[in-house]
GROMACS .gro file of C-alpha atoms in nm:
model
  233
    1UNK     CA    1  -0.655   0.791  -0.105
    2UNK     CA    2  -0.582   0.505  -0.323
    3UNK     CA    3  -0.270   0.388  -0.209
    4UNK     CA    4  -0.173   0.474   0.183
    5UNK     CA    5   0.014   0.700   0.319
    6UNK     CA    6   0.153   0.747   0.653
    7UNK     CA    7   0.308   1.060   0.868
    8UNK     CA    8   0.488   1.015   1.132
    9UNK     CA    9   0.563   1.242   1.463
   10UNK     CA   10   0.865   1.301   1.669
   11UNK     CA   11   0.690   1.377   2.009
   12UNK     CA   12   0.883   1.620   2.256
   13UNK     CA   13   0.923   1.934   2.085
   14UNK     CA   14   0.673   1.869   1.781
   15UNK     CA   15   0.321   1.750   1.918
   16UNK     CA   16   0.367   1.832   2.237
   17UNK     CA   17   0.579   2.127   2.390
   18UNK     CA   18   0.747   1.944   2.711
   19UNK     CA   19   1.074   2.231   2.648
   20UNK     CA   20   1.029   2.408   2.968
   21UNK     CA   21   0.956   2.075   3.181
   22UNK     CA   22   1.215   1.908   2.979
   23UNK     CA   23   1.489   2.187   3.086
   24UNK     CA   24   1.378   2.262   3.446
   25UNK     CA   25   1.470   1.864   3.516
   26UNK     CA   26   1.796   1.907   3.328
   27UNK     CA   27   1.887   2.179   3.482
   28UNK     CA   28   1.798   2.030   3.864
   29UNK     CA   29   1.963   1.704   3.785
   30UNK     CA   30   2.248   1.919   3.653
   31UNK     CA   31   2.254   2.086   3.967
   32UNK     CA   32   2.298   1.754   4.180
   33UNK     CA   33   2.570   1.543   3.984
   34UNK     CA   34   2.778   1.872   3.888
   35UNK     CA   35   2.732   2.110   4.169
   36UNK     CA   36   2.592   2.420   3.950
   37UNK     CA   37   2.350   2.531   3.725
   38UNK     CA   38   2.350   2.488   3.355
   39UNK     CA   39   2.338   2.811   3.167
   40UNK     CA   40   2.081   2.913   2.970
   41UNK     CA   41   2.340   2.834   2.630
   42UNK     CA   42   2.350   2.497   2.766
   43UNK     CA   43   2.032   2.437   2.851
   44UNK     CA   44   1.961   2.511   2.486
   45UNK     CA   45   2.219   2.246   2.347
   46UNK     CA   46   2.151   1.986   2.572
   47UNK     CA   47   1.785   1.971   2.642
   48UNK     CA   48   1.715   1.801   2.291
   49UNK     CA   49   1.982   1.531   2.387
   50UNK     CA   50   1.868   1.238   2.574
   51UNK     CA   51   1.930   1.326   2.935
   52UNK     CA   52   2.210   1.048   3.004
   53UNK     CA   53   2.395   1.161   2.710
   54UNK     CA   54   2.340   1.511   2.857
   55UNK     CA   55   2.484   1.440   3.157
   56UNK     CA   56   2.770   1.276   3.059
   57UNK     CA   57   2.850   1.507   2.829
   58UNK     CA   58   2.895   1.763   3.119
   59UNK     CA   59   3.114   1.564   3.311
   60UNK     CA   60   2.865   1.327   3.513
   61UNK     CA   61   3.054   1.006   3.568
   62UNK     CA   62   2.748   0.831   3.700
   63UNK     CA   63   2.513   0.986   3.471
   64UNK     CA   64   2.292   0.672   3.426
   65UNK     CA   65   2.238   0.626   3.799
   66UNK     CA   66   2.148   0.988   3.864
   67UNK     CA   67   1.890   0.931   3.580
   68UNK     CA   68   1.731   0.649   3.685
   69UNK     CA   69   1.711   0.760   4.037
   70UNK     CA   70   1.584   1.131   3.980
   71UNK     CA   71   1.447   1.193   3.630
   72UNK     CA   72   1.079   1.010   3.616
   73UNK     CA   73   1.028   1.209   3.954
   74UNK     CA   74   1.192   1.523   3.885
   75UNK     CA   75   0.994   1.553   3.555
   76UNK     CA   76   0.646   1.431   3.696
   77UNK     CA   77   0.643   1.758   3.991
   78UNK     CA   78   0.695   1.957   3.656
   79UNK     CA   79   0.405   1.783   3.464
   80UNK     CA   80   0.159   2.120   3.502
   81UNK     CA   81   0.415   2.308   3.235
   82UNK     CA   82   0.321   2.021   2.960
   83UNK     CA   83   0.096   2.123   2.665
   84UNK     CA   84  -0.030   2.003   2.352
   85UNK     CA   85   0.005   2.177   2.017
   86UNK     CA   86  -0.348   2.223   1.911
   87UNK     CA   87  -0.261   2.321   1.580
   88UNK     CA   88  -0.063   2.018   1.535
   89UNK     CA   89  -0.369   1.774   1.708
   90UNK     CA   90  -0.608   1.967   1.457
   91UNK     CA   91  -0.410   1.899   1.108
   92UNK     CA   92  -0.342   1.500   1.268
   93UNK     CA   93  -0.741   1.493   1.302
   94UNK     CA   94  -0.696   1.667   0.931
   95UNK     CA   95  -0.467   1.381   0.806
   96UNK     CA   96  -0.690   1.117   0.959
   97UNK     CA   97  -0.994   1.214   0.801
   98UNK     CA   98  -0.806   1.249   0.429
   99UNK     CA   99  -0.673   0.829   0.475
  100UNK     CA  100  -0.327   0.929   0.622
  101UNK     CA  101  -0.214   0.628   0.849
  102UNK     CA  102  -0.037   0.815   1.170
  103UNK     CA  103   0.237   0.721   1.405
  104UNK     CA  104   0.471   0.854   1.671
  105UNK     CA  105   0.865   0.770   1.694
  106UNK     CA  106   1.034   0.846   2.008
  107UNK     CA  107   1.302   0.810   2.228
  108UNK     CA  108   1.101   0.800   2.517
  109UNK     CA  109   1.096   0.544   2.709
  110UNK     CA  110   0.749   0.361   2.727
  111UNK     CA  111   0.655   0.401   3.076
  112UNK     CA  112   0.717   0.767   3.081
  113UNK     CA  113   0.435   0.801   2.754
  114UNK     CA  114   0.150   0.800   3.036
  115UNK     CA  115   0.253   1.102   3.181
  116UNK     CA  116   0.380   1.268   2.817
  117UNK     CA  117   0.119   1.161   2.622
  118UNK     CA  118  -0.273   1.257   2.659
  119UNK     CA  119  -0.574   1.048   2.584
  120UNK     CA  120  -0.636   1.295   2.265
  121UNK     CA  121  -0.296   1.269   2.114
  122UNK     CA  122  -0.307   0.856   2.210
  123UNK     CA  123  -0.636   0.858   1.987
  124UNK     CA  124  -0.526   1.000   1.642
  125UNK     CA  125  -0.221   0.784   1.609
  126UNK     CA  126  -0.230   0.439   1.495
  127UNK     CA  127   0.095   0.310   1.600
  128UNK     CA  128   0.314   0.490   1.870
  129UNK     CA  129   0.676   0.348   1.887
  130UNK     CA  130   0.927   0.384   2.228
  131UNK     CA  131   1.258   0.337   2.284
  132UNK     CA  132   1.274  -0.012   2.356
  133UNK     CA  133   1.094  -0.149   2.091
  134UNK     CA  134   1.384  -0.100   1.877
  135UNK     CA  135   1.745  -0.181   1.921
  136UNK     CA  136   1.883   0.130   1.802
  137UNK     CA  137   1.705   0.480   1.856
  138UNK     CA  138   1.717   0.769   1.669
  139UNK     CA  139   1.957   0.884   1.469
  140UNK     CA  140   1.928   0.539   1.383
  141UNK     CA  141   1.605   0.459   1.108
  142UNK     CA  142   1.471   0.158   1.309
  143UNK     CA  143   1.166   0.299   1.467
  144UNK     CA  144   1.069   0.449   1.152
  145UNK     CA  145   1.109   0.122   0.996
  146UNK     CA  146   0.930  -0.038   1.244
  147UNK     CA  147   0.613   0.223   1.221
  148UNK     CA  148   0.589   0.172   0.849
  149UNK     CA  149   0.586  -0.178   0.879
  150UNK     CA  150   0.308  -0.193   1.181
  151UNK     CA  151   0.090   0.074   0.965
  152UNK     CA  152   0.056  -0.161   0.670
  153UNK     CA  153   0.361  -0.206   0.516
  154UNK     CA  154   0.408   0.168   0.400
  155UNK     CA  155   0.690   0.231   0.171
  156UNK     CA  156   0.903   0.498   0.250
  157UNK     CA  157   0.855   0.717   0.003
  158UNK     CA  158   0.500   0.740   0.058
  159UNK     CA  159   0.573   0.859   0.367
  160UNK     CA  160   0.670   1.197   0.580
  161UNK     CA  161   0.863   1.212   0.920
  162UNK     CA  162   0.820   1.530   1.114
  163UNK     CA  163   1.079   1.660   1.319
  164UNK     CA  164   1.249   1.913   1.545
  165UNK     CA  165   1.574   1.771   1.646
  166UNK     CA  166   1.907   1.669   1.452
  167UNK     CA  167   1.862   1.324   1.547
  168UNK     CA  168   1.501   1.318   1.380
  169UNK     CA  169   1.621   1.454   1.063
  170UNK     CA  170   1.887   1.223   1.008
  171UNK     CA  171   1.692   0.910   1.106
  172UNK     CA  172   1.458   1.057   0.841
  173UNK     CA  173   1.690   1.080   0.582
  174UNK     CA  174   1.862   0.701   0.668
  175UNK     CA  175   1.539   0.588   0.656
  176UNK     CA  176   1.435   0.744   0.294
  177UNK     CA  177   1.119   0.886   0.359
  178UNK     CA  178   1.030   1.263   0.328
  179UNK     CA  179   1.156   1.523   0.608
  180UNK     CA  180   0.989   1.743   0.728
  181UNK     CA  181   1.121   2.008   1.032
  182UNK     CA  182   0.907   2.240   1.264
  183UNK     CA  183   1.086   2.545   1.421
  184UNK     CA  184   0.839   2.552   1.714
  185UNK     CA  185   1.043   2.261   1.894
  186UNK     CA  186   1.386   2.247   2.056
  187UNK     CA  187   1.585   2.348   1.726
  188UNK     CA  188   1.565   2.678   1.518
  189UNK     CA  189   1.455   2.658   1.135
  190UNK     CA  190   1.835   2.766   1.083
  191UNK     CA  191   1.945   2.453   1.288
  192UNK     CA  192   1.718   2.235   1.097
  193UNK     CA  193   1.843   2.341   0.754
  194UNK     CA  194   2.217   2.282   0.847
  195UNK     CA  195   2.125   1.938   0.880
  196UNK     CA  196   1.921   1.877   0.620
  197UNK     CA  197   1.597   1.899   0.623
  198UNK     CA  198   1.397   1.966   0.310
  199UNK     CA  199   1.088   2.163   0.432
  200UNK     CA  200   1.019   2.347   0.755
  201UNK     CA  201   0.732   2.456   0.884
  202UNK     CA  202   0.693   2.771   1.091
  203UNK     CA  203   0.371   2.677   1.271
  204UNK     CA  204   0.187   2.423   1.401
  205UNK     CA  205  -0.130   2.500   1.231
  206UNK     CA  206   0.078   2.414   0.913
  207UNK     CA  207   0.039   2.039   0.975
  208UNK     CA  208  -0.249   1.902   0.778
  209UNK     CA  209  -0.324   1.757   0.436
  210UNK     CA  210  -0.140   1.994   0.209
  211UNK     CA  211   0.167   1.866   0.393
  212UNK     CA  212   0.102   1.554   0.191
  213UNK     CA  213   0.201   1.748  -0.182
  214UNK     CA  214   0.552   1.704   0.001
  215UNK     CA  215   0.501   1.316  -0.122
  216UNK     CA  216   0.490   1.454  -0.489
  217UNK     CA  217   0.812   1.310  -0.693
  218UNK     CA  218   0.802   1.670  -0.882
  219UNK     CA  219   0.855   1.807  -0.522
  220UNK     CA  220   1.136   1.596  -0.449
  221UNK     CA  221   1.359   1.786  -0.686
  222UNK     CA  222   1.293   2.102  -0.598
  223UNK     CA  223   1.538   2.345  -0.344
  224UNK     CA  224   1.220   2.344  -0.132
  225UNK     CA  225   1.412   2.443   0.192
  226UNK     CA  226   1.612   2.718   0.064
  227UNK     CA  227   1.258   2.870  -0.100
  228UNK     CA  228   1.092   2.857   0.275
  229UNK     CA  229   1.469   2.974   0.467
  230UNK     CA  230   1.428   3.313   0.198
  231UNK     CA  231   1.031   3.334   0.263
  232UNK     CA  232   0.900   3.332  -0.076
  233UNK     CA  233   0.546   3.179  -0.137
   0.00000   0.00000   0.00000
């Protein structure tokens, strides 16, 4: 590859599938501050939120401290229901092995990554950027910013962010590299579109090298989302 290239991960909901652990927490915290359980509707809109603005945004006036006191632990007895997406491990090893520089950008906070993130995943990324190491998190660009610059000063438009959530594809977007969504996460393909993605990908064992073509200025132009949302080759 003669000039680099990066790709960079979302983690919850695109490399590894933490949904059901994600939403069993939710809905226990839930539970505890409000008194009830959240519905499966809710669950859906709320589990891709970051669990303090979940709470509050179901009434919890002391949403932070039931968070700090109950989520690590809550989470950790539901650890067994985490799982990597091979197909998504297999096209990173892919990338790798064509020059692509790799990264993950999350909102999760750093200590929680030992428990989210196994050794295999920790070994095909270069860079792997938390919540606190930037000031703002996503929507905001800043951790994609920040990845770029710690893989080798990667300019954005040699470079792909992949995605499940709202918040991932507008960070994308702010931050001017190439979007890509997956419909295996915490969003539908339908959701993802609304908001503006340019590509989605049905499957994980669609992530590998010919996600790279994406990078192609031709392919910039062209209504490459509404082609996949209709299903023609």
């Amino acid at each position: 590859m003669s000039r680099p290239v990066a790709v960079l991960f979302d983690l919850d909901g695109v490399v590894i599938d933490s949904r059901q652990a994600t939403s069993i927490t939710l809905r226990q915290l839930a539970m505890r501050a409000i008194g009830r359980k959240l519905t499966d509707e809710e669950l859906h809109a709320f589990a891709r939120e970051a669990p303090v603005d979940a709470l509050l945004a179901l009434g919890v006036g002391e949403a932070k401290a039931f968070y700090e006191r109950d989520f690590d632990r809550l989470l950790a007895e539901h650890a067994d229901t985490l799982r990597v997406f091979e197909g998504v491990t297999s096209g990173m090893t892919e990338l790798r092995a064509a020059g692509a520089r790799l990264g993950i950008v999350t909102r999760q906070p750093r200590h929680r990554l030992a428990l989210l993130v196994p050794p295999v995943v920790r070994e095909l990324v270069d860079v792997l950027i938390a919540r606190e190491d930037v000031q703002r998190p996503k929507p905001a660009p800043d951790g994609i910013y920040l990845a770029l610059q710690q893989l080798g000063k990667v300019p954005s438009e040699r470079a792909l962010f992949v995605g499940d959530t709202p918040h991932d594809i507008e960070a994308g977007r702010r931050a001017g590299v190439r979007v890509v969504g997956v419909s295996w996460g915490f969003c539908t393909r339908e959701e993802l579109a609304a908001c503006g993605a340019e590509v989605c990908l049905n499957e994980p064992a669609e992530i590998g090298v010919r996600m790279l073509d994406y990078l192609n200025p031709k392919r910039r132009s062209e209504p490459v989302m509404e082609r996949l949302l209709v299903g023609d080759p």
